[in-house]
Short mmCIF file of C-alpha atoms in Angstrom, two decimals:
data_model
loop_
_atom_site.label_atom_id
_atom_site.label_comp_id
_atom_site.label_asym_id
_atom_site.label_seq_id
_atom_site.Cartn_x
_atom_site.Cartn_y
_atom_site.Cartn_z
CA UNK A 18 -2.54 -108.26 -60.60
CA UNK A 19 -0.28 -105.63 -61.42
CA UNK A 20 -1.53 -102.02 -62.71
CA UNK A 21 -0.23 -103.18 -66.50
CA UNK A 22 -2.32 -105.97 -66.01
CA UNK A 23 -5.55 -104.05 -65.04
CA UNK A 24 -4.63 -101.23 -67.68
CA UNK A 25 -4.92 -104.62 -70.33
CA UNK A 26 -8.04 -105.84 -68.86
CA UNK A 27 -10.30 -102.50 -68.69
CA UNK A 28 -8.83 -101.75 -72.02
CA UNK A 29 -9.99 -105.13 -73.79
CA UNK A 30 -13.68 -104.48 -71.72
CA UNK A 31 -13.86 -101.24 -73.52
CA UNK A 32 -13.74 -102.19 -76.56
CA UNK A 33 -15.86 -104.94 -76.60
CA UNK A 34 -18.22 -103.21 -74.81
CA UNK A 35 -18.30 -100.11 -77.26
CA UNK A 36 -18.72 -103.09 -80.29
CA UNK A 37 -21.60 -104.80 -78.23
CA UNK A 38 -23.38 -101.17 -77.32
CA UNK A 39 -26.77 -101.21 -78.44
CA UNK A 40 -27.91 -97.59 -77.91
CA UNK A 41 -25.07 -94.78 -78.34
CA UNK A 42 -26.95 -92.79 -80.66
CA UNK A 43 -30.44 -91.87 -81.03
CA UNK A 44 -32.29 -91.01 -84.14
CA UNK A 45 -32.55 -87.01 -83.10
CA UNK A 46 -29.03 -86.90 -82.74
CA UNK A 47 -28.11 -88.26 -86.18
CA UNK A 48 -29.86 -85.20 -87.47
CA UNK A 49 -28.06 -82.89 -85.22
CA UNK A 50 -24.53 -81.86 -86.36
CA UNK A 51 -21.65 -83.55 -84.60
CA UNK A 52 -19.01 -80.33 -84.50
CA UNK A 53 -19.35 -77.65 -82.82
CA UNK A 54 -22.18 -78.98 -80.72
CA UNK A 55 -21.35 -77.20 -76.72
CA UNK A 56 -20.14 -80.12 -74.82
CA UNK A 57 -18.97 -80.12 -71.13
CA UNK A 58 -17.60 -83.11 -69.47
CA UNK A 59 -15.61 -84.19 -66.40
CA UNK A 60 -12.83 -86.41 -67.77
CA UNK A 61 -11.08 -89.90 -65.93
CA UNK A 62 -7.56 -91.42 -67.78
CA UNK A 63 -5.38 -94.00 -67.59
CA UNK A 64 -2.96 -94.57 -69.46
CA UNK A 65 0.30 -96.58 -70.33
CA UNK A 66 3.60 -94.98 -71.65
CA UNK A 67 7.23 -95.11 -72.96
CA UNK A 68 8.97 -92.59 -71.25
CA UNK A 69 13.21 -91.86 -72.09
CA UNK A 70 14.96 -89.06 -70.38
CA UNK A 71 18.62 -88.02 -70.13
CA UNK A 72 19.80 -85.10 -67.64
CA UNK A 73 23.68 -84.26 -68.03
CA UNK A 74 23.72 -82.72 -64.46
CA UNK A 75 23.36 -86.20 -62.72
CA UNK A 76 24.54 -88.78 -65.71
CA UNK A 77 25.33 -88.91 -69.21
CA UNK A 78 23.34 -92.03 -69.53
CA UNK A 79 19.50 -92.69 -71.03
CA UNK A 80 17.03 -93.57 -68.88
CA UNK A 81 13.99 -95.82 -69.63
CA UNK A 82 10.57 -96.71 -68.32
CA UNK A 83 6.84 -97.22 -68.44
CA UNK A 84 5.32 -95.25 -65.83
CA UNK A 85 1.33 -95.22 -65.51
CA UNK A 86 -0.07 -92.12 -66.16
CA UNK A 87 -3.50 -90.70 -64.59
CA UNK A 88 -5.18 -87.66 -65.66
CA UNK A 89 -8.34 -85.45 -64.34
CA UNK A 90 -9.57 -82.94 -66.16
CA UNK A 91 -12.55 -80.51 -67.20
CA UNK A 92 -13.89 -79.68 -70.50
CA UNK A 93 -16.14 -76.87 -71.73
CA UNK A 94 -16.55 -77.67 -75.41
CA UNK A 95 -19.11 -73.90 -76.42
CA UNK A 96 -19.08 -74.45 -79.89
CA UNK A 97 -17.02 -71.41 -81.20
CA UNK A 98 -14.58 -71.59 -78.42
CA UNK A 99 -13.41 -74.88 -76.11
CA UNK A 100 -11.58 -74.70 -73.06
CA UNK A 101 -10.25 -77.40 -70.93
CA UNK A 102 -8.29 -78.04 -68.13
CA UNK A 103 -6.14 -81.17 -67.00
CA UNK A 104 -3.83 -82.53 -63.73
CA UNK A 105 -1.61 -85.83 -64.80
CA UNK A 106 0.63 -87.53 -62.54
CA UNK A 107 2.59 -90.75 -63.30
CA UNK A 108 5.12 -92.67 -61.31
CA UNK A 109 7.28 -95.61 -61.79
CA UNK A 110 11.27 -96.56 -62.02
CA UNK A 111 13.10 -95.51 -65.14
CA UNK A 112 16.34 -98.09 -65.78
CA UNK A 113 19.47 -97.34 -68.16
CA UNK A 114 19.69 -97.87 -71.56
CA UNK A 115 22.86 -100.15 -70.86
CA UNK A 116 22.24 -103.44 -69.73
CA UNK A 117 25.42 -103.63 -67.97
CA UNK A 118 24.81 -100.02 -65.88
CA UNK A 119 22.25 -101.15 -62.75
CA UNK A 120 21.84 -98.19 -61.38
CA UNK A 121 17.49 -97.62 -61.44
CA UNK A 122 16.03 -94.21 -60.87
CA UNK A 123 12.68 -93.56 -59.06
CA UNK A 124 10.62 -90.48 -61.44
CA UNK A 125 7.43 -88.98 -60.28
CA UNK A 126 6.71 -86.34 -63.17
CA UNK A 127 3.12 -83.61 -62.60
CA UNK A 128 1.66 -81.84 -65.32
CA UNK A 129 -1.09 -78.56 -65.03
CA UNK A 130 -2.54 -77.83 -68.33
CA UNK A 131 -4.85 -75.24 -69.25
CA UNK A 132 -6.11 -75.05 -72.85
CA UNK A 133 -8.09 -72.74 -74.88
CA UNK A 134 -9.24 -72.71 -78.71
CA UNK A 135 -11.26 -70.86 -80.80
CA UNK A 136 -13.76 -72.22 -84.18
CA UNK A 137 -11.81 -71.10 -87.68
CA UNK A 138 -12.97 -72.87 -89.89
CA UNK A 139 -14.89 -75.79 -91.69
CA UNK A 140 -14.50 -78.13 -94.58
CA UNK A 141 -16.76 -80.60 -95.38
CA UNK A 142 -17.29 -82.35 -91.73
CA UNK A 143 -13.50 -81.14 -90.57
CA UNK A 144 -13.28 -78.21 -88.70
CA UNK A 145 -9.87 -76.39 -87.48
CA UNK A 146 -9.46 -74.54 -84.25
CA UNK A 147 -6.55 -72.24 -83.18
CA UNK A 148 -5.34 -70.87 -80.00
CA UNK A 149 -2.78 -71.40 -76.97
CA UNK A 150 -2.18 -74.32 -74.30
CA UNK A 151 -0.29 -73.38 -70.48
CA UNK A 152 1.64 -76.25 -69.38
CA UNK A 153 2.98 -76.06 -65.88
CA UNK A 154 5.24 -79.26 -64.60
CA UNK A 155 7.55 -80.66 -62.60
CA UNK A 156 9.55 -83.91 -61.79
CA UNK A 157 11.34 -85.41 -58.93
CA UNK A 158 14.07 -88.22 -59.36
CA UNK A 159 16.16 -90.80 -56.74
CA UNK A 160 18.65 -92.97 -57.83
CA UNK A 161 20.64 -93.74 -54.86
CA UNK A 162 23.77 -94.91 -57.13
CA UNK A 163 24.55 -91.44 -57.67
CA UNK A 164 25.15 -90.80 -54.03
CA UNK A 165 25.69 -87.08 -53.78
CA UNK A 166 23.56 -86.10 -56.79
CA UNK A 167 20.66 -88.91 -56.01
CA UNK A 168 17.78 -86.44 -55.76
CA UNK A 169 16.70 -83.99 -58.93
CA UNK A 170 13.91 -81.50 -59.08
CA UNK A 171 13.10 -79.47 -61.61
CA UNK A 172 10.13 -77.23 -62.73
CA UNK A 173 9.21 -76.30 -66.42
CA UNK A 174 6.82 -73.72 -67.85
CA UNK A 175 5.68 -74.18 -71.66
CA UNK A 176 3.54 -71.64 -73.31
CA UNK A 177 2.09 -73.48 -76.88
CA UNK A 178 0.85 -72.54 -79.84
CA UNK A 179 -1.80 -75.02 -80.36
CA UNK A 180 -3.87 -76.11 -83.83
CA UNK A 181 -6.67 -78.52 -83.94
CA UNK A 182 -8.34 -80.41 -86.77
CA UNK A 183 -11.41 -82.54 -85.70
CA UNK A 184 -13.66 -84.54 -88.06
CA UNK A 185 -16.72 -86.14 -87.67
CA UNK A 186 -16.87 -89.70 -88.09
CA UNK A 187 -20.01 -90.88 -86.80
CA UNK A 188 -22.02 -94.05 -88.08
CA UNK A 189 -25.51 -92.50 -89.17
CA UNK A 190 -26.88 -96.12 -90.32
CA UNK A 191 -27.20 -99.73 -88.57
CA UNK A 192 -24.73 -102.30 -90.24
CA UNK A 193 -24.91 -106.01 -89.72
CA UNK A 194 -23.96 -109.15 -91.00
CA UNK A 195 -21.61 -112.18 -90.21
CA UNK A 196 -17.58 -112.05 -89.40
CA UNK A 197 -15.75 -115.39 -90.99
CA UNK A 198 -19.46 -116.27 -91.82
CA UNK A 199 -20.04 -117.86 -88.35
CA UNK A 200 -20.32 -114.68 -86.17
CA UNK A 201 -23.18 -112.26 -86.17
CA UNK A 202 -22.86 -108.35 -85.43
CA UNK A 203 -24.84 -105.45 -85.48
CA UNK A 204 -23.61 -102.21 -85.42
CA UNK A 205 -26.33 -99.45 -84.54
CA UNK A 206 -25.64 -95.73 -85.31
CA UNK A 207 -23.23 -93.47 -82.81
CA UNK A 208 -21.96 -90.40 -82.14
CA UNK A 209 -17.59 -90.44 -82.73
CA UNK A 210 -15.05 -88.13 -83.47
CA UNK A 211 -11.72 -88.31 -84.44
CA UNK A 212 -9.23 -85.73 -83.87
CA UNK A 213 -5.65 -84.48 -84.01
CA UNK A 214 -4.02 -81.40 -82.02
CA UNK A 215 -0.28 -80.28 -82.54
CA UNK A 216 1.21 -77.85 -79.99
CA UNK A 217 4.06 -75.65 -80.49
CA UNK A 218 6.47 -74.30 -77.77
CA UNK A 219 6.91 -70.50 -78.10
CA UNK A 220 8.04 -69.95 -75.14
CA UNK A 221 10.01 -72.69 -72.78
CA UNK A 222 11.27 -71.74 -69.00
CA UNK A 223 12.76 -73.86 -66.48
CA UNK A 224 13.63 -73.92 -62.79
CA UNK A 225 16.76 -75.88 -62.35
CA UNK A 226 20.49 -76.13 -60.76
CA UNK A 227 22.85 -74.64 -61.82
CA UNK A 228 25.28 -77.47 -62.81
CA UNK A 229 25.17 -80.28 -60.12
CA UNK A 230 22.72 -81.32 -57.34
CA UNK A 231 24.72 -81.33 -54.65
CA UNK A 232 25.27 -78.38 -52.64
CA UNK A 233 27.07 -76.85 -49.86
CA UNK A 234 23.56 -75.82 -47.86
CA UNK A 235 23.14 -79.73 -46.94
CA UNK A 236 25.98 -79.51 -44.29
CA UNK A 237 25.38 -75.95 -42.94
CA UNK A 238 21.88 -77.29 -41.00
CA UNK A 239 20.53 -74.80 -43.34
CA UNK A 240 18.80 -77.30 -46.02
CA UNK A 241 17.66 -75.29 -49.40
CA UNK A 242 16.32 -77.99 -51.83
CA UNK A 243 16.16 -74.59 -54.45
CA UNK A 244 19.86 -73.67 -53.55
CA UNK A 245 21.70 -72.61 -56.68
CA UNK A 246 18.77 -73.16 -58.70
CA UNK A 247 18.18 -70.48 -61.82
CA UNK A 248 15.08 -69.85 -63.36
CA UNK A 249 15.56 -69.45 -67.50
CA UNK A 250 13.72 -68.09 -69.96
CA UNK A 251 13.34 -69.05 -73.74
CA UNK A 252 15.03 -72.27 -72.43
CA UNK A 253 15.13 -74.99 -74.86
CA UNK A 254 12.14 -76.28 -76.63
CA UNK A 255 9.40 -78.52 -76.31
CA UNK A 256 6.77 -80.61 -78.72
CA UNK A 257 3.96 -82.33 -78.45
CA UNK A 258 1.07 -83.84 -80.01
CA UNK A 259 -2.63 -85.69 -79.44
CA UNK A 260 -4.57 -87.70 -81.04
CA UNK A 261 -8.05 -89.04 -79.86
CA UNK A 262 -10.87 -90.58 -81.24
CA UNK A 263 -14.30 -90.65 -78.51
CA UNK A 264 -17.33 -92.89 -79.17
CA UNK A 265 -20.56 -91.23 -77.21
CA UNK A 266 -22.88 -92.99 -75.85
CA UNK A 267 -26.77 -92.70 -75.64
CA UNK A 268 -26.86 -90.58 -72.25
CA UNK A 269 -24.44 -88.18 -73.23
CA UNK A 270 -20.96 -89.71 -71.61
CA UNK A 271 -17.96 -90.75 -73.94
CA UNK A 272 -15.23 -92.85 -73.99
CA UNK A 273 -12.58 -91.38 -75.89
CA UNK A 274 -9.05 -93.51 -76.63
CA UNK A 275 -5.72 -91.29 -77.04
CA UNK A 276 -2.27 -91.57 -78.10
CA UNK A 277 0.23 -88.87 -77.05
CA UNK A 278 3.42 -87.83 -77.66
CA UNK A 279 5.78 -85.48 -75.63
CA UNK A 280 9.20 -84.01 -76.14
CA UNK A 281 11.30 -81.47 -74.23
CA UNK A 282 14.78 -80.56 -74.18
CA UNK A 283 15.82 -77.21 -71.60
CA UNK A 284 18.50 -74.87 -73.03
CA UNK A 285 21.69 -75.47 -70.66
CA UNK A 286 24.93 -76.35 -72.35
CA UNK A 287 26.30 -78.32 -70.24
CA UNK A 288 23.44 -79.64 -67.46
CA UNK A 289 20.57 -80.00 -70.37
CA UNK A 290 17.46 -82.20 -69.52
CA UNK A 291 15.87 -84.25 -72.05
CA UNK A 292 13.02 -86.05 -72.41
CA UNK A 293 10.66 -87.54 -74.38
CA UNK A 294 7.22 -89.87 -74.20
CA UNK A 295 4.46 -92.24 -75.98
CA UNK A 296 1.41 -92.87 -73.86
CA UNK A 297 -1.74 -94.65 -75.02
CA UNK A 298 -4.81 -93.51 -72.95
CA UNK A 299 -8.40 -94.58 -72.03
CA UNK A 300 -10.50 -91.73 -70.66
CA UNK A 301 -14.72 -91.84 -69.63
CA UNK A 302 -16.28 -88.57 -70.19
CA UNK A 303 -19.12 -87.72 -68.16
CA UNK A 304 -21.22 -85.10 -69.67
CA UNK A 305 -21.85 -82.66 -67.16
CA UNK A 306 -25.86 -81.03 -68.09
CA UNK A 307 -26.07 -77.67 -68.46
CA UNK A 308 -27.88 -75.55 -65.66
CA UNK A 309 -30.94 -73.97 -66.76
CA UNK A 310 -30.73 -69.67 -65.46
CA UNK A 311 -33.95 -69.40 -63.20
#
């Protein structure tokens, strides 16, 4: 069984196991507001994307794939101000737009994150948080058909603007009945959340060659994989958006289900790097309990 494969399979168990879950919300919590309640959790992702990139330096052609993506992260969630912080890594073999071109490229892309947002404002049971995101990453990618230019690193460095609207959509009575009249359900009161957070480059940088890959330093015995390379500020721009909705369950962990959307483009002229991604995650939160100060 392939990872696609397995990515279907836990995905169709989660959801019929968060429409068959008996117990995700108990009748203290319903009482309890949803927003804004401190939250800290240790967060595991999957997920499956449509990745397209095009770098002039190496080939004037678009790339396509569908890497898997998996993400760690950590999640302080204080109310009036939530923090969180996030490794991804994905991996998988990116093939031309053009049928005819068979030429496949090997991409491993890393991503450091580190966000932080502050309370604003609430209407009704949507509140809107501002603040900044910290996005540190970096990809590496073979393709053996281009022969001298076959390997390609580069390093990026986005500061955001970031802007969050979440809204509380939590099931405070039980429902039942029948579906098509022959099935029964119940559906018992939970905890979920839906939300939506945009992030704005304002400022991009990149590490990267200055034209071409290969170099003069291969031949010399002297091997610099950063030969050449120039670091740019204000560099080109970058875009990107989330949007999550997370069921909790009775004993405080989550499972939240996420689509997001990437694009970047660096500044060069004449070697620019672009790329852009969908990915559609699963993630279980585990609620980490607050310590109690002796």
């Amino acid at each position: 069984m392939n990872l696609k494969r397995t990515f279907i399979f836990i995905l169709g168990n989660l959801f019929f196991y968060s429409a068959q879950a008996n117990d995700l919300m108990s009748d203290s919590a319903q009482k309890e507001p949803v927003l804004n309640r401190p939250y800290r959790s240790l967060q595991f992702g999957i997920a499956s994307t449509s990745s397209v990139f095009r770098d002039f330096a190496t080939s004037p052609l678009f790339y396509e794939g569908s890497p898997m993506q998996y993400c760690l992260a950590w999640s302080k969630d204080e109310g009036k101000k939530e923090r969180r912080l996030s490794l991804q890594y994905q991996s998988g073999t990116f093939k031309p737009e053009l049928k005819e071109v068979n030429t496949p490229s090997a991409v491993s892309t890393i991503y450091l994150q580190y966000s932080r947002l502050w309370y604003l404002t609430s209407w009704k049971k949507t509140d809107l948080r501002l603040g900044g995101m910290l996005d540190l990453g970096g990809n590496f990618r073979f393709n053996p058909a281009l022969q001298n230019n076959a390997g390609g690193l580069e390093i990026f460095n986005t500061l955001f603007l970031s802007a969050k609207a979440s809204r509380d959509v939590s099931r405070l009575n039980e429902k039942s009945g029948k579906f098509l009249f022959l099935f029964k359900y119940r559906r018992v009161p939970r905890r979920r959340t839906l939300s939506f957070q945009l992030n704005a480059a304002v400022m991009n940088n990149s590490l990267r060659n200055g034209y071409i890959y290969s170099n003069q330093a291969n031949i010399t015995n002297k091997p610099n994989i950063f030969y050449n390379y120039q670091f740019n500020t204000f560099s080109g721009y970058r875009l990107n958006t989330a949007l999550e909705y997370s069921v909790f369950l009775s004993n405080g962990n989550a499972i939240r289900y996420g689509w997001n959307w990437d694009a970047f483009q660096s500044g060069e002229k004449f070697n620019r790097m672009e790329m852009a991604q969908h990915a559609f995650q699963v993630s279980f939160l585990f609620q980490i309990p607050k310590r109690e100060k002796k």
